[in-house]
PDB file of C-alpha atoms in Angstrom:
ATOM      1  CA  MET A  21     -21.043 -69.945  27.667  1.00 52.00           C
ATOM      2  CA  ILE A  22     -23.473 -67.023  27.801  1.00 52.00           C
ATOM      3  CA  ASP A  23     -20.974 -65.052  29.901  1.00 55.00           C
ATOM      4  CA  PHE A  24     -18.263 -65.735  27.319  1.00 49.00           C
ATOM      5  CA  ILE A  25     -20.512 -64.536  24.473  1.00 50.00           C
ATOM      6  CA  MET A  26     -21.518 -61.405  26.412  1.00 51.00           C
ATOM      7  CA  LYS A  27     -17.867 -60.610  27.117  1.00 50.00           C
ATOM      8  CA  ARG A  28     -17.033 -61.009  23.425  1.00 54.00           C
ATOM      9  CA  ILE A  29     -19.930 -58.730  22.463  1.00 51.00           C
ATOM     10  CA  HIS A  30     -18.813 -56.179  25.056  1.00 50.00           C
ATOM     11  CA  PHE A  31     -15.252 -56.382  23.712  1.00 51.00           C
ATOM     12  CA  PHE A  32     -16.360 -55.796  20.116  1.00 52.00           C
ATOM     13  CA  LEU A  33     -18.659 -52.921  21.129  1.00 45.00           C
ATOM     14  CA  SER A  34     -15.814 -51.324  23.071  1.00 47.00           C
ATOM     15  CA  MET A  35     -13.512 -51.644  20.078  1.00 49.00           C
ATOM     16  CA  LEU A  36     -16.152 -50.113  17.805  1.00 46.00           C
ATOM     17  CA  LEU A  37     -16.623 -47.188  20.179  1.00 42.00           C
ATOM     18  CA  LEU A  38     -12.861 -46.681  20.381  1.00 40.00           C
ATOM     19  CA  LEU A  39     -12.533 -46.851  16.604  1.00 46.00           C
ATOM     20  CA  GLY A  40     -15.401 -44.371  16.235  1.00 44.00           C
ATOM     21  CA  ALA A  41     -13.761 -41.979  18.658  1.00 38.00           C
ATOM     22  CA  LEU A  42     -10.454 -42.195  16.793  1.00 38.00           C
ATOM     23  CA  THR A  43     -12.243 -41.637  13.484  1.00 39.00           C
ATOM     24  CA  LEU A  44     -14.079 -38.581  14.812  1.00 35.00           C
ATOM     25  CA  THR A  45     -10.857 -37.160  16.205  1.00 35.00           C
ATOM     26  CA  SER A  46      -9.107 -37.730  12.900  1.00 34.00           C
ATOM     27  CA  CYS A  47     -11.942 -36.075  10.956  1.00 36.00           C
ATOM     28  CA  HIS A  48     -11.913 -33.131  13.322  1.00 36.00           C
ATOM     29  CA  ASP A  49      -8.178 -32.612  12.791  1.00 40.00           C
ATOM     30  CA  ASP A  50      -8.513 -32.911   9.014  1.00 45.00           C
ATOM     31  CA  ASP A  51     -11.566 -30.650   8.807  1.00 49.00           C
ATOM     32  CA  GLY A  52     -10.305 -27.977  11.195  1.00 83.00           C
ATOM     33  CA  LEU A  53      -9.934 -24.661   9.410  1.00 91.00           C
ATOM     34  CA  TYR A  54      -6.598 -22.896   9.544  1.00 94.00           C
ATOM     35  CA  PHE A  55      -4.928 -20.112   7.612  1.00 95.00           C
ATOM     36  CA  THR A  56      -1.707 -19.909   5.614  1.00 93.00           C
ATOM     37  CA  LEU A  57       0.294 -17.572   3.410  1.00 90.00           C
ATOM     38  CA  ASP A  58       2.251 -18.287   0.246  1.00 83.00           C
ATOM     39  CA  GLU A  59       5.896 -18.577   1.263  1.00 74.00           C
ATOM     40  CA  VAL A  60       8.095 -16.030  -0.504  1.00 70.00           C
ATOM     41  CA  ILE A  61      11.873 -16.001  -0.179  1.00 66.00           C
ATOM     42  CA  GLY A  62      13.368 -12.852  -1.665  1.00 59.00           C
ATOM     43  CA  ASP A  63      11.117 -12.296  -4.672  1.00 61.00           C
ATOM     44  CA  ILE A  64      10.504 -15.988  -5.387  1.00 68.00           C
ATOM     45  CA  SER A  65       7.392 -17.914  -4.363  1.00 70.00           C
ATOM     46  CA  THR A  66       8.461 -21.358  -3.136  1.00 75.00           C
ATOM     47  CA  GLY A  67       5.031 -22.930  -3.606  1.00 74.00           C
ATOM     48  CA  LYS A  68       4.909 -23.790   0.087  1.00 86.00           C
ATOM     49  CA  GLN A  69       2.403 -22.600   2.665  1.00 88.00           C
ATOM     50  CA  THR A  70       3.331 -21.041   5.998  1.00 90.00           C
ATOM     51  CA  ARG A  71       1.065 -20.580   9.001  1.00 92.00           C
ATOM     52  CA  LEU A  72       0.106 -17.092  10.113  1.00 91.00           C
ATOM     53  CA  VAL A  73       2.442 -15.761  12.784  1.00 91.00           C
ATOM     54  CA  ASP A  74       0.386 -15.225  15.950  1.00 95.00           C
ATOM     55  CA  ASN A  75      -2.677 -15.985  13.797  1.00 95.00           C
ATOM     56  CA  THR A  76      -2.558 -12.344  12.642  1.00 96.00           C
ATOM     57  CA  ILE A  77      -2.094 -10.469   9.379  1.00 96.00           C
ATOM     58  CA  LYS A  78      -1.295  -6.797   8.867  1.00 95.00           C
ATOM     59  CA  VAL A  79      -2.879  -4.576   6.243  1.00 96.00           C
ATOM     60  CA  TYR A  80      -2.646  -0.897   5.355  1.00 96.00           C
ATOM     61  CA  THR A  81      -5.688   1.331   4.919  1.00 96.00           C
ATOM     62  CA  THR A  82      -7.005   1.450   1.321  1.00 95.00           C
ATOM     63  CA  GLU A  83      -5.030  -1.738   0.541  1.00 95.00           C
ATOM     64  CA  GLU A  84      -5.800  -5.455   0.577  1.00 95.00           C
ATOM     65  CA  SER A  85      -4.086  -8.533   1.961  1.00 93.00           C
ATOM     66  CA  GLY A  86      -5.222 -12.139   1.823  1.00 92.00           C
ATOM     67  CA  VAL A  87      -4.820 -15.528   3.473  1.00 95.00           C
ATOM     68  CA  ASN A  88      -5.370 -19.027   2.131  1.00 95.00           C
ATOM     69  CA  VAL A  89      -7.963 -21.164   3.930  1.00 96.00           C
ATOM     70  CA  GLN A  90      -6.997 -24.782   4.563  1.00 94.00           C
ATOM     71  CA  GLY A  91      -9.264 -27.653   5.626  1.00 93.00           C
ATOM     72  CA  ALA A  92     -12.510 -26.093   4.412  1.00 94.00           C
ATOM     73  CA  SER A  93     -15.425 -28.187   3.138  1.00 92.00           C
ATOM     74  CA  GLY A  94     -17.336 -26.495   0.327  1.00 93.00           C
ATOM     75  CA  ALA A  95     -17.716 -22.754  -0.034  1.00 95.00           C
ATOM     76  CA  ILE A  96     -16.493 -20.411   2.682  1.00 96.00           C
ATOM     77  CA  THR A  97     -17.984 -17.228   4.083  1.00 96.00           C
ATOM     78  CA  ALA A  98     -16.323 -14.623   6.275  1.00 97.00           C
ATOM     79  CA  VAL A  99     -17.377 -11.715   8.466  1.00 97.00           C
ATOM     80  CA  SER A 100     -15.417  -8.911  10.091  1.00 97.00           C
ATOM     81  CA  SER A 101     -16.053  -8.046  13.717  1.00 97.00           C
ATOM     82  CA  ASP A 102     -15.550  -4.354  12.872  1.00 97.00           C
ATOM     83  CA  GLU A 103     -16.071  -3.161   9.307  1.00 97.00           C
ATOM     84  CA  ARG A 104     -14.967   0.317  10.344  1.00 97.00           C
ATOM     85  CA  VAL A 105     -11.472  -1.174  10.644  1.00 98.00           C
ATOM     86  CA  ALA A 106     -11.473  -3.860   7.930  1.00 97.00           C
ATOM     87  CA  THR A 107     -13.848  -5.342   5.378  1.00 98.00           C
ATOM     88  CA  VAL A 108     -13.619  -8.872   4.032  1.00 97.00           C
ATOM     89  CA  ARG A 109     -14.505 -10.885   0.925  1.00 97.00           C
ATOM     90  CA  CYS A 110     -14.055 -14.545  -0.040  1.00 96.00           C
ATOM     91  CA  LEU A 111     -12.647 -16.219  -3.142  1.00 95.00           C
ATOM     92  CA  ASN A 112     -13.950 -19.767  -3.461  1.00 94.00           C
ATOM     93  CA  ASP A 113     -11.424 -20.865  -6.055  1.00 88.00           C
ATOM     94  CA  GLN A 114      -8.437 -23.088  -5.343  1.00 86.00           C
ATOM     95  CA  PRO A 115      -6.951 -22.316  -2.982  1.00 88.00           C
ATOM     96  CA  LYS A 116      -9.834 -20.758  -1.111  1.00 93.00           C
ATOM     97  CA  ARG A 117      -8.891 -17.270   0.048  1.00 95.00           C
ATOM     98  CA  VAL A 118     -10.106 -14.567   2.365  1.00 97.00           C
ATOM     99  CA  VAL A 119      -9.183 -11.033   1.259  1.00 96.00           C
ATOM    100  CA  VAL A 120      -9.140  -8.249   3.845  1.00 97.00           C
ATOM    101  CA  LYS A 121      -9.129  -4.510   3.075  1.00 97.00           C
ATOM    102  CA  GLY A 122      -7.979  -1.948   5.623  1.00 97.00           C
ATOM    103  CA  VAL A 123     -10.376   0.917   6.305  1.00 97.00           C
ATOM    104  CA  LYS A 124      -8.868   2.702   9.304  1.00 96.00           C
ATOM    105  CA  GLY A 125      -6.299   1.990  11.990  1.00 96.00           C
ATOM    106  CA  GLY A 126      -7.263  -0.666  14.531  1.00 97.00           C
ATOM    107  CA  SER A 127      -7.799  -4.399  14.873  1.00 97.00           C
ATOM    108  CA  ALA A 128     -10.650  -6.758  14.031  1.00 97.00           C
ATOM    109  CA  ARG A 129     -11.439 -10.456  14.172  1.00 98.00           C
ATOM    110  CA  ILE A 130     -12.204 -12.224  10.886  1.00 98.00           C
ATOM    111  CA  ILE A 131     -14.449 -15.282  11.372  1.00 97.00           C
ATOM    112  CA  VAL A 132     -14.442 -17.832   8.540  1.00 98.00           C
ATOM    113  CA  THR A 133     -17.078 -20.569   8.172  1.00 97.00           C
ATOM    114  CA  ASP A 134     -17.235 -23.412   5.655  1.00 96.00           C
ATOM    115  CA  ALA A 135     -20.284 -25.146   4.141  1.00 95.00           C
ATOM    116  CA  GLU A 136     -20.434 -27.717   6.964  1.00 94.00           C
ATOM    117  CA  GLY A 137     -20.483 -25.069   9.664  1.00 94.00           C
ATOM    118  CA  HIS A 138     -16.860 -25.380  10.793  1.00 95.00           C
ATOM    119  CA  SER A 139     -15.517 -21.998  11.907  1.00 96.00           C
ATOM    120  CA  ALA A 140     -12.175 -20.464  12.769  1.00 96.00           C
ATOM    121  CA  PHE A 141     -10.864 -16.930  13.079  1.00 96.00           C
ATOM    122  CA  PHE A 142      -7.761 -14.850  12.568  1.00 97.00           C
ATOM    123  CA  MET A 143      -6.927 -11.295  13.581  1.00 97.00           C
ATOM    124  CA  VAL A 144      -6.216  -8.363  11.297  1.00 97.00           C
ATOM    125  CA  VAL A 145      -4.304  -5.258  12.346  1.00 97.00           C
ATOM    126  CA  ALA A 146      -4.884  -2.245  10.077  1.00 97.00           C
ATOM    127  CA  ASP A 147      -2.491   0.696   9.945  1.00 97.00           C
ATOM    128  CA  ASP A 148      -2.424   4.028   8.108  1.00 96.00           C
ATOM    129  CA  VAL A 149      -0.981   3.486   4.632  1.00 94.00           C
ATOM    130  CA  GLU A 150       1.151   6.613   4.971  1.00 93.00           C
ATOM    131  CA  LYS A 151       3.243   4.753   7.554  1.00 93.00           C
ATOM    132  CA  ALA A 152       4.414   2.472   4.751  1.00 93.00           C
ATOM    133  CA  TRP A 153       6.238   5.429   3.168  1.00 94.00           C
ATOM    134  CA  GLY A 154       9.519   6.493   4.755  1.00 93.00           C
ATOM    135  CA  THR A 155      10.997   9.961   4.264  1.00 92.00           C
ATOM    136  CA  GLN A 156      14.120   9.852   2.106  1.00 90.00           C
ATOM    137  CA  THR A 157      14.852  13.484   1.254  1.00 92.00           C
ATOM    138  CA  ILE A 158      13.543  16.899   2.323  1.00 95.00           C
ATOM    139  CA  ILE A 159      14.154  19.873   0.038  1.00 96.00           C
ATOM    140  CA  MET A 160      13.445  23.387   1.309  1.00 96.00           C
ATOM    141  CA  THR A 161      13.002  26.292  -1.116  1.00 96.00           C
ATOM    142  CA  TYR A 162      13.492  29.969  -0.376  1.00 95.00           C
ATOM    143  CA  ASP A 163      11.172  32.930  -0.878  1.00 93.00           C
ATOM    144  CA  GLU A 164      12.828  34.213  -4.063  1.00 95.00           C
ATOM    145  CA  VAL A 165      11.172  32.762  -7.171  1.00 97.00           C
ATOM    146  CA  ARG A 166      12.567  33.511 -10.620  1.00 97.00           C
ATOM    147  CA  CYS A 167       9.999  32.974 -13.340  1.00 97.00           C
ATOM    148  CA  ARG A 168      10.128  32.771 -17.144  1.00 97.00           C
ATOM    149  CA  VAL A 169       6.918  32.920 -19.185  1.00 98.00           C
ATOM    150  CA  GLU A 170       6.498  32.158 -22.903  1.00 97.00           C
ATOM    151  CA  GLY A 171       3.551  32.558 -25.285  1.00 96.00           C
ATOM    152  CA  VAL A 172       1.471  35.394 -23.788  1.00 97.00           C
ATOM    153  CA  ASN A 173       1.534  39.186 -23.885  1.00 97.00           C
ATOM    154  CA  ARG A 174       3.420  41.344 -21.387  1.00 96.00           C
ATOM    155  CA  GLU A 175       0.387  42.068 -19.213  1.00 97.00           C
ATOM    156  CA  ASP A 176      -0.514  38.398 -18.859  1.00 97.00           C
ATOM    157  CA  SER A 177       3.124  37.495 -18.346  1.00 97.00           C
ATOM    158  CA  LEU A 178       3.446  39.939 -15.446  1.00 97.00           C
ATOM    159  CA  ALA A 179       0.253  38.569 -13.875  1.00 98.00           C
ATOM    160  CA  ILE A 180       1.593  34.998 -14.066  1.00 98.00           C
ATOM    161  CA  VAL A 181       4.960  36.017 -12.597  1.00 98.00           C
ATOM    162  CA  LYS A 182       3.255  37.777  -9.689  1.00 97.00           C
ATOM    163  CA  ASP A 183       1.114  34.735  -8.930  1.00 97.00           C
ATOM    164  CA  ALA A 184       4.020  32.293  -9.268  1.00 97.00           C
ATOM    165  CA  ARG A 185       6.179  34.262  -6.834  1.00 96.00           C
ATOM    166  CA  ALA A 186       3.447  34.004  -4.224  1.00 96.00           C
ATOM    167  CA  ARG A 187       2.323  30.455  -5.043  1.00 96.00           C
ATOM    168  CA  PHE A 188       5.705  28.701  -5.086  1.00 97.00           C
ATOM    169  CA  ALA A 189       7.722  30.621  -2.485  1.00 96.00           C
ATOM    170  CA  GLU A 190       9.097  28.654   0.487  1.00 96.00           C
ATOM    171  CA  LEU A 191       7.557  25.330  -0.472  1.00 97.00           C
ATOM    172  CA  LYS A 192       8.889  22.116   1.018  1.00 97.00           C
ATOM    173  CA  TYR A 193       9.397  19.079  -1.230  1.00 97.00           C
ATOM    174  CA  VAL A 194       9.505  15.736   0.567  1.00 96.00           C
ATOM    175  CA  ILE A 195      10.576  12.568  -1.241  1.00 95.00           C
ATOM    176  CA  LYS A 196       9.254   9.369   0.326  1.00 95.00           C
ATOM    177  CA  ARG A 197      10.136   5.789  -0.496  1.00 94.00           C
ATOM    178  CA  ARG A 198       8.264   2.520  -0.109  1.00 92.00           C
ATOM    179  CA  ALA A 199       9.965  -0.836  -0.549  1.00 87.00           C
ATOM    180  CA  TYR A 200       8.257  -3.622  -2.449  1.00 81.00           C
ATOM    181  CA  VAL A 201       9.626  -7.062  -3.287  1.00 71.00           C
ATOM    182  CA  PRO A 202      11.742  -6.865  -5.395  1.00 71.00           C
ATOM    183  CA  SER A 203      11.464  -3.137  -6.267  1.00 81.00           C
ATOM    184  CA  GLU A 204      10.512   0.185  -4.699  1.00 89.00           C
ATOM    185  CA  ALA A 205       8.310   3.209  -5.358  1.00 91.00           C
ATOM    186  CA  HIS A 206       8.720   6.926  -4.701  1.00 93.00           C
ATOM    187  CA  ARG A 207       6.360   9.802  -4.033  1.00 94.00           C
ATOM    188  CA  MET A 208       6.779  13.555  -3.830  1.00 96.00           C
ATOM    189  CA  TYR A 209       4.792  15.490  -1.231  1.00 96.00           C
ATOM    190  CA  ILE A 210       4.700  19.284  -1.581  1.00 97.00           C
ATOM    191  CA  TYR A 211       3.893  21.406   1.494  1.00 97.00           C
ATOM    192  CA  ASP A 212       3.481  25.140   2.026  1.00 95.00           C
ATOM    193  CA  LYS A 213       5.425  26.999   4.727  1.00 91.00           C
ATOM    194  CA  ALA A 214       2.654  26.202   7.244  1.00 94.00           C
ATOM    195  CA  ASP A 215       3.200  22.466   6.532  1.00 94.00           C
ATOM    196  CA  LYS A 216      -0.139  22.114   4.767  1.00 96.00           C
ATOM    197  CA  LEU A 217      -0.039  19.416   2.079  1.00 96.00           C
ATOM    198  CA  LEU A 218      -0.680  21.010  -1.324  1.00 96.00           C
ATOM    199  CA  GLU A 219       0.182  18.282  -3.823  1.00 94.00           C
ATOM    200  CA  MET A 220       1.220  14.630  -3.913  1.00 94.00           C
ATOM    201  CA  TYR A 221       2.607  12.736  -6.894  1.00 94.00           C
ATOM    202  CA  ALA A 222       4.043   9.394  -7.815  1.00 93.00           C
ATOM    203  CA  VAL A 223       7.516  10.005  -9.228  1.00 94.00           C
ATOM    204  CA  VAL A 224      10.247   8.341 -11.215  1.00 91.00           C
ATOM    205  CA  TRP A 225      13.686   9.883 -11.095  1.00 90.00           C
ATOM    206  CA  ASN A 226      17.270   9.646 -12.223  1.00 90.00           C
ATOM    207  CA  LYS A 227      20.517  11.332 -11.284  1.00 88.00           C
ATOM    208  CA  SER A 228      22.760  13.147 -13.732  1.00 86.00           C
ATOM    209  CA  MET A 229      25.687  15.561 -13.780  1.00 84.00           C
ATOM    210  CA  GLN A 230      25.270  19.083 -15.137  1.00 79.00           C
ATOM    211  CA  ASP A 231      28.252  21.460 -15.080  1.00 75.00           C
ATOM    212  CA  ASP A 232      30.010  19.134 -12.629  1.00 76.00           C
ATOM    213  CA  THR A 233      27.132  19.210 -10.155  1.00 84.00           C
ATOM    214  CA  VAL A 234      24.611  16.537  -9.220  1.00 90.00           C
ATOM    215  CA  VAL A 235      21.060  17.067 -10.497  1.00 93.00           C
ATOM    216  CA  PHE A 236      18.058  14.881  -9.700  1.00 93.00           C
ATOM    217  CA  GLN A 237      15.438  14.832 -12.450  1.00 94.00           C
ATOM    218  CA  PHE A 238      11.897  13.920 -11.431  1.00 94.00           C
ATOM    219  CA  THR A 239       8.899  13.047 -13.584  1.00 93.00           C
ATOM    220  CA  LEU A 240       5.636  13.605 -11.716  1.00 94.00           C
ATOM    221  CA  PHE A 241       2.473  11.545 -12.171  1.00 94.00           C
ATOM    222  CA  SER A 242      -0.987  12.079 -10.698  1.00 88.00           C
ATOM    223  CA  ASN A 243      -2.535   8.995  -9.107  1.00 72.00           C
ATOM    224  CA  ASP A 244      -5.211   8.695 -11.790  1.00 62.00           C
ATOM    225  CA  VAL A 245      -3.087   9.719 -14.779  1.00 65.00           C
ATOM    226  CA  GLU A 246      -0.597   7.440 -16.538  1.00 77.00           C
ATOM    227  CA  THR A 247       1.039  10.234 -18.529  1.00 82.00           C
ATOM    228  CA  PRO A 248       3.425  12.669 -16.796  1.00 90.00           C
ATOM    229  CA  VAL A 249       1.938  15.916 -15.533  1.00 91.00           C
ATOM    230  CA  GLU A 250       5.177  17.759 -14.807  1.00 92.00           C
ATOM    231  CA  ASN A 251       8.979  17.630 -14.875  1.00 92.00           C
ATOM    232  CA  LEU A 252      11.153  18.921 -12.064  1.00 95.00           C
ATOM    233  CA  SER A 253      14.931  19.117 -11.666  1.00 95.00           C
ATOM    234  CA  VAL A 254      16.746  19.830  -8.407  1.00 96.00           C
ATOM    235  CA  GLY A 255      20.247  19.723  -6.977  1.00 93.00           C
ATOM    236  CA  PRO A 256      22.118  21.216  -4.015  1.00 91.00           C
ATOM    237  CA  GLN A 257      24.061  23.640  -6.243  1.00 91.00           C
ATOM    238  CA  PHE A 258      21.765  23.587  -9.272  1.00 93.00           C
ATOM    239  CA  GLY A 259      18.727  24.691  -7.270  1.00 95.00           C
ATOM    240  CA  LEU A 260      15.173  23.828  -8.322  1.00 97.00           C
ATOM    241  CA  GLU A 261      13.753  24.173 -11.827  1.00 97.00           C
ATOM    242  CA  ARG A 262      10.104  23.357 -12.277  1.00 96.00           C
ATOM    243  CA  SER A 263       7.738  23.516 -15.254  1.00 96.00           C
ATOM    244  CA  VAL A 264       4.441  24.880 -13.897  1.00 96.00           C
ATOM    245  CA  GLY A 265       2.535  26.026 -16.982  1.00 96.00           C
ATOM    246  CA  ARG A 266      -0.326  23.610 -16.270  1.00 95.00           C
ATOM    247  CA  PHE A 267      -1.400  25.779 -13.331  1.00 96.00           C
ATOM    248  CA  TYR A 268      -2.117  28.665 -15.741  1.00 97.00           C
ATOM    249  CA  GLN A 269      -3.006  26.981 -19.030  1.00 95.00           C
ATOM    250  CA  LYS A 270      -6.768  27.123 -18.534  1.00 95.00           C
ATOM    251  CA  GLN A 271      -6.769  30.855 -17.782  1.00 96.00           C
ATOM    252  CA  TYR A 272      -4.265  31.670 -20.539  1.00 97.00           C
ATOM    253  CA  PRO A 273      -4.929  29.340 -23.532  1.00 96.00           C
ATOM    254  CA  LYS A 274      -2.071  30.815 -25.620  1.00 95.00           C
ATOM    255  CA  LEU A 275       0.471  30.099 -22.904  1.00 97.00           C
ATOM    256  CA  LYS A 276       3.378  27.906 -24.032  1.00 96.00           C
ATOM    257  CA  LYS A 277       5.574  27.553 -20.984  1.00 96.00           C
ATOM    258  CA  VAL A 278       6.141  28.730 -17.415  1.00 97.00           C
ATOM    259  CA  THR A 279       9.391  27.802 -15.698  1.00 97.00           C
ATOM    260  CA  ILE A 280      10.401  28.731 -12.165  1.00 98.00           C
ATOM    261  CA  ARG A 281      13.874  28.608 -10.576  1.00 97.00           C
ATOM    262  CA  GLN A 282      14.675  28.704  -6.863  1.00 97.00           C
ATOM    263  CA  SER A 283      17.588  28.160  -4.528  1.00 96.00           C
ATOM    264  CA  VAL A 284      17.228  25.120  -2.284  1.00 96.00           C
ATOM    265  CA  LYS A 285      18.502  23.526   0.887  1.00 94.00           C
ATOM    266  CA  PHE A 286      18.670  19.738   1.254  1.00 93.00           C
ATOM    267  CA  VAL A 287      17.701  18.962   4.846  1.00 89.00           C
ATOM    268  CA  LYS A 288      17.952  15.173   4.668  1.00 71.00           C
ATOM    269  CA  ILE A 289      19.616  13.020   2.040  1.00 55.00           C
TER     270      ILE A 289
END
């Protein structure tokens, strides 16, 4: 009888241990941290979550990208293994998110920990943001610069023309494009004949016909200015026409307008 009771006790203890093990395993699976992204098809968010591919996200320098944290208990914290490559911050809303900002090219490990001490990591690969912009068109200008000045006396006008002929000769205008979902953005990079970058603008543009020839009309914006800073028109036969009075306005307060014209060569369209 005692043996029977002992066997029953042993059986129940074994079942309790097995049940405890299953419970712990289940809790571990539920509490394990993992990372997801909002699923986007085309330009529509489906509301679903997708796992990180290869447990890695990509980010460009100066820009941010984020992941959603699943399975976390309480508030989360995160650290970057190399803040020279990427920095990190946490958003403890719903869903909990980790936001990574690229600093310079390279890779780093992002370790995320919840309030109960559970940890997991993902990798971030940072790349130069300029690689996100692809060259669309290159426009070469020649050394001859025709210049028209309005609003100042002859002496000042001649001084502006002399400077403009030296300043704007043989510049290279490069139009770059970056695709976003569902739109795109354009920039204009202006280089001197030694390929030194002189200016860079965000641009909006449209195409029109003037005297049966194609003309592209650009409106230039500085990064920190919402109003246009300059207008520029260019076409293979039309040439380049650019309003550049802003370069001289401070020195010549009475100046009304400075317009330059140049012949051009489209290298890539």
